[in-house]
mmCIF file of C-alpha atoms and ligand atoms in Angstrom:
data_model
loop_
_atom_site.group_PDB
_atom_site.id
_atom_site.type_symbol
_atom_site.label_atom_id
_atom_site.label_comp_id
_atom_site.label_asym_id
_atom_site.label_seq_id
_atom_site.Cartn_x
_atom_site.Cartn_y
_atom_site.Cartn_z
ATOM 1 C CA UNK A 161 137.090 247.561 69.474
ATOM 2 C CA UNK A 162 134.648 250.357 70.072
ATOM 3 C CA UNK A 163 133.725 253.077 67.607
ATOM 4 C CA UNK A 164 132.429 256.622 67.727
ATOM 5 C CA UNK A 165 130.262 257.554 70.406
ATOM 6 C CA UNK A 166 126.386 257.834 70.609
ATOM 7 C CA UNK A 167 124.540 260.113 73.029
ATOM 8 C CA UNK A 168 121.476 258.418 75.070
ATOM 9 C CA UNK A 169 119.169 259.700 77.664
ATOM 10 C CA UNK A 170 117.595 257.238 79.876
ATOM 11 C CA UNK A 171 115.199 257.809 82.599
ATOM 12 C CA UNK A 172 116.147 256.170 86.324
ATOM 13 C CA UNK A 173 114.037 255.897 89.650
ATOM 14 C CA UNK A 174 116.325 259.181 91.672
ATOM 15 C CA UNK A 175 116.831 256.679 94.301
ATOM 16 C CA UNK A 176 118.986 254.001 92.086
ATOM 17 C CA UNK A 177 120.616 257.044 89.987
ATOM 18 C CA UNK A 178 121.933 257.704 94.106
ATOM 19 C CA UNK A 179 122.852 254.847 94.472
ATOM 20 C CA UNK A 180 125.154 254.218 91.219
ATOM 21 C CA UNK A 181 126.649 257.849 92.043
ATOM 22 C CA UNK A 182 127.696 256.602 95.060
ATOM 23 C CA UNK A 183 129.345 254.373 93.751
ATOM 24 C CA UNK A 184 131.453 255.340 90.825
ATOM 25 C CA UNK A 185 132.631 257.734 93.207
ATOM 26 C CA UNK A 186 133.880 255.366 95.818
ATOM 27 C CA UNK A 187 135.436 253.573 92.537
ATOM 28 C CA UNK A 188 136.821 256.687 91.821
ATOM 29 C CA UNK A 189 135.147 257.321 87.869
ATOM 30 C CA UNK A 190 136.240 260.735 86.310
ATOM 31 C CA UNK A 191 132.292 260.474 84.792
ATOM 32 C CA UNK A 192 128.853 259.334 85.196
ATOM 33 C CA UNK A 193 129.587 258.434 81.736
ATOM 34 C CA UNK A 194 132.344 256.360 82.039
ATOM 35 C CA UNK A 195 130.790 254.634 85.009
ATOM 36 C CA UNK A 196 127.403 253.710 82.147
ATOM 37 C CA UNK A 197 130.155 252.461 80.153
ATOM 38 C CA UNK A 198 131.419 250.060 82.313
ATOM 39 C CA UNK A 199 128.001 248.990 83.804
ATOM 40 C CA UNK A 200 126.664 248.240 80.330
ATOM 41 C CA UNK A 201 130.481 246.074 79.127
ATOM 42 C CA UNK A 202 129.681 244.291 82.725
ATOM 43 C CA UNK A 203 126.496 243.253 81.591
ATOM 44 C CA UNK A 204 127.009 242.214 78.048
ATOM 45 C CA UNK A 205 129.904 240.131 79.376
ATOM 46 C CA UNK A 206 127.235 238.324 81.991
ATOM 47 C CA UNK A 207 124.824 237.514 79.206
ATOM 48 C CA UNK A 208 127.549 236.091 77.164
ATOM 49 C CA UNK A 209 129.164 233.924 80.009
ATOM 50 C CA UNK A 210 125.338 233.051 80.766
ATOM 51 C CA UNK A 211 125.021 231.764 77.548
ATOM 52 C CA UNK A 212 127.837 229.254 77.606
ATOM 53 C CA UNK A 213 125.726 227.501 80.774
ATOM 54 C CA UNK A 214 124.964 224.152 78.912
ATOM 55 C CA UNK A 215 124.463 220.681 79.612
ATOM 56 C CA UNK A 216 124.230 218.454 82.819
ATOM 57 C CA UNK A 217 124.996 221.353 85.704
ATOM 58 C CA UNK A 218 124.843 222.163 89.244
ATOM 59 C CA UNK A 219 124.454 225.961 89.880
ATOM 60 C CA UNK A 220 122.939 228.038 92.770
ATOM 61 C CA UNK A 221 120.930 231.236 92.268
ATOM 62 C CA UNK A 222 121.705 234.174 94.719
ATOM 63 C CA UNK A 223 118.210 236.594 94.428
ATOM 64 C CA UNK A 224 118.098 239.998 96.525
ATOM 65 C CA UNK A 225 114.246 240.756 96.412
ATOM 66 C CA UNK A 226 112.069 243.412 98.110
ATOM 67 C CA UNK A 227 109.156 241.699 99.880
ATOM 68 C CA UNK A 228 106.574 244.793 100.276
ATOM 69 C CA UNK A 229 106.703 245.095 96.114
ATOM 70 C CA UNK A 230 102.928 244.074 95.541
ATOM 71 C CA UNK A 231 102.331 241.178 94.000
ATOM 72 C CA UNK A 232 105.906 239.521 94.057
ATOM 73 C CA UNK A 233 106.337 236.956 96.834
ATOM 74 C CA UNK A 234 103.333 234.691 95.493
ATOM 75 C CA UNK A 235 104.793 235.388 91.849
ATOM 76 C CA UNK A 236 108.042 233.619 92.879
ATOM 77 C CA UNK A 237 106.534 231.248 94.723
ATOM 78 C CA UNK A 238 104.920 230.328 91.459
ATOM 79 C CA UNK A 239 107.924 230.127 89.361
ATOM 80 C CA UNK A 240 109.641 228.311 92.194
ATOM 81 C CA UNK A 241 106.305 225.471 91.864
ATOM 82 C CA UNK A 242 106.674 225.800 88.043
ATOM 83 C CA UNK A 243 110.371 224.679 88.210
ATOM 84 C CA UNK A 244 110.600 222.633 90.887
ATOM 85 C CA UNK A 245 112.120 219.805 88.722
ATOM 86 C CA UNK A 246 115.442 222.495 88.795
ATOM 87 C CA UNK A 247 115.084 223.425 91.906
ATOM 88 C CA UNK A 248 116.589 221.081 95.010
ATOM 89 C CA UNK A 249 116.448 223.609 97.890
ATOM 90 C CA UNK A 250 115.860 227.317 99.069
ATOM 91 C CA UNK A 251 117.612 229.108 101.763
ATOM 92 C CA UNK A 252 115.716 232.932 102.779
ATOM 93 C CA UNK A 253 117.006 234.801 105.188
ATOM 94 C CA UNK A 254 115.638 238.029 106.094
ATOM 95 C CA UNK A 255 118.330 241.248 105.563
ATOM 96 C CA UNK A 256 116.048 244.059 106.722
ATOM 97 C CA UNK A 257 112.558 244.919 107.134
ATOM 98 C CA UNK A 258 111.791 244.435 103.355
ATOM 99 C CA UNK A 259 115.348 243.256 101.739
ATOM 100 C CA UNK A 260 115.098 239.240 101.713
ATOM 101 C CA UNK A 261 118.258 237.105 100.346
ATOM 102 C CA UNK A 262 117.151 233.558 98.971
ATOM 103 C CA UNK A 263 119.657 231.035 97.911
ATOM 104 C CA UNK A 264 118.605 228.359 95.727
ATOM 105 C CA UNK A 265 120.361 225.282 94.829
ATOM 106 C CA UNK A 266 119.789 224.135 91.251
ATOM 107 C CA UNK A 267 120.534 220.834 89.457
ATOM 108 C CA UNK A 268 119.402 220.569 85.633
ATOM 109 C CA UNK A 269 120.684 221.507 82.262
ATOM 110 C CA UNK A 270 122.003 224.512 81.666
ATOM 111 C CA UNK A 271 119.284 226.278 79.616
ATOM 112 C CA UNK A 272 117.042 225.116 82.136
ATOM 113 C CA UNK A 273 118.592 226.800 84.922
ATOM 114 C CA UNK A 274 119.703 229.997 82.959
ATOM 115 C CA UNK A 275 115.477 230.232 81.929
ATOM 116 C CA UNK A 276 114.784 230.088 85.741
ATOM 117 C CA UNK A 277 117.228 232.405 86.560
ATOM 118 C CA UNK A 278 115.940 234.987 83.630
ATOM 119 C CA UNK A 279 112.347 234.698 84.803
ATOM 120 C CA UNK A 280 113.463 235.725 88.916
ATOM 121 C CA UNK A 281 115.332 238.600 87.091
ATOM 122 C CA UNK A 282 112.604 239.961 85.186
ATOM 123 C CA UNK A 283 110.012 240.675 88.085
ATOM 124 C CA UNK A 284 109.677 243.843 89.783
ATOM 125 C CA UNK A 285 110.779 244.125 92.312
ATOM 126 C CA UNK A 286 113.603 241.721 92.356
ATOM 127 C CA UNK A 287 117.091 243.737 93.019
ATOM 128 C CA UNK A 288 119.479 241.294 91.345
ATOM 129 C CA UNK A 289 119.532 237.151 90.180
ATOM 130 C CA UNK A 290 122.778 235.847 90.391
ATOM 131 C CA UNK A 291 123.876 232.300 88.380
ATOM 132 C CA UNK A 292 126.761 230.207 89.766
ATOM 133 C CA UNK A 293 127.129 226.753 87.693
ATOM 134 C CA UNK A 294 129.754 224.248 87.372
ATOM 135 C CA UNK A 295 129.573 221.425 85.164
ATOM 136 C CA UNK A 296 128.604 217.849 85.629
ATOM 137 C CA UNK A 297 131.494 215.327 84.584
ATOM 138 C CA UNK A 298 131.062 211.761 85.387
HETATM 139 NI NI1 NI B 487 112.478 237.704 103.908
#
């Protein structure tokens, strides 16, 4: 149940503000409001569903990156090293001339894989970190 409403202003790069317009008019939103809304339920609802991932589990990580932001491919090629107990294989494929798609397959527990999956979502540069798990049942 949601209560009264507060009023926020929040600062976004022009291009990514473009972007969500664009969409929550294809979606057909009566507001930029109401479109916020939604994106912010949407996450909460991924965080919580994240944090069910426990035990035994095998899980693949869908990452949209760009490759020109400074600094980042030798930053996840760092994280990839530091977990590569988790990690079982990587799939990149190249989308355009700076947009790369990597697929990696992850065995491990749960918090394990949701910790990797945090750090690839926190670096600039990185567009979005997507966590698919099932559990392990012997
Ligand atoms: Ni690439």
């Amino acid at each position: 149940m949601e209560t009264e409403l507060s009023r926020i202003g929040i600062s976004l790069p022009k291009n990514l503000l473009d972007r969500f317009d664009e969409i929550i008019t294809a979606r057909g939103y009566s507001s930029r409001s109401e479109g916020i809304r939604d994106a912010i339920r949407n996450y909460i609802t991924y965080y919580r569903w994240m944090s069910d991932v426990k035990g035994e589990r095998q899980g693949v990580i869908t990452m949209i990156y760009d490759h020109d932001q400074r600094g980042l491919l030798p930053t996840l090629t760092d994280i990839q090293h530091e977990f590569r107990e988790t990690i079982q294989a990587t799939l990149h494929s190249h989308v355009t001339h700076n947009r790369c798609l990597e697929v990696v397959l992850v065995h491990g527990d749960g918090t394990e894989l949701k910790a990797l999956a945090e750090r690839l979502m926190s670096q600039k540069g990185v567009e979005s970190v997507k966590l698919t798990t099932i559990p392990i049942d012997e």
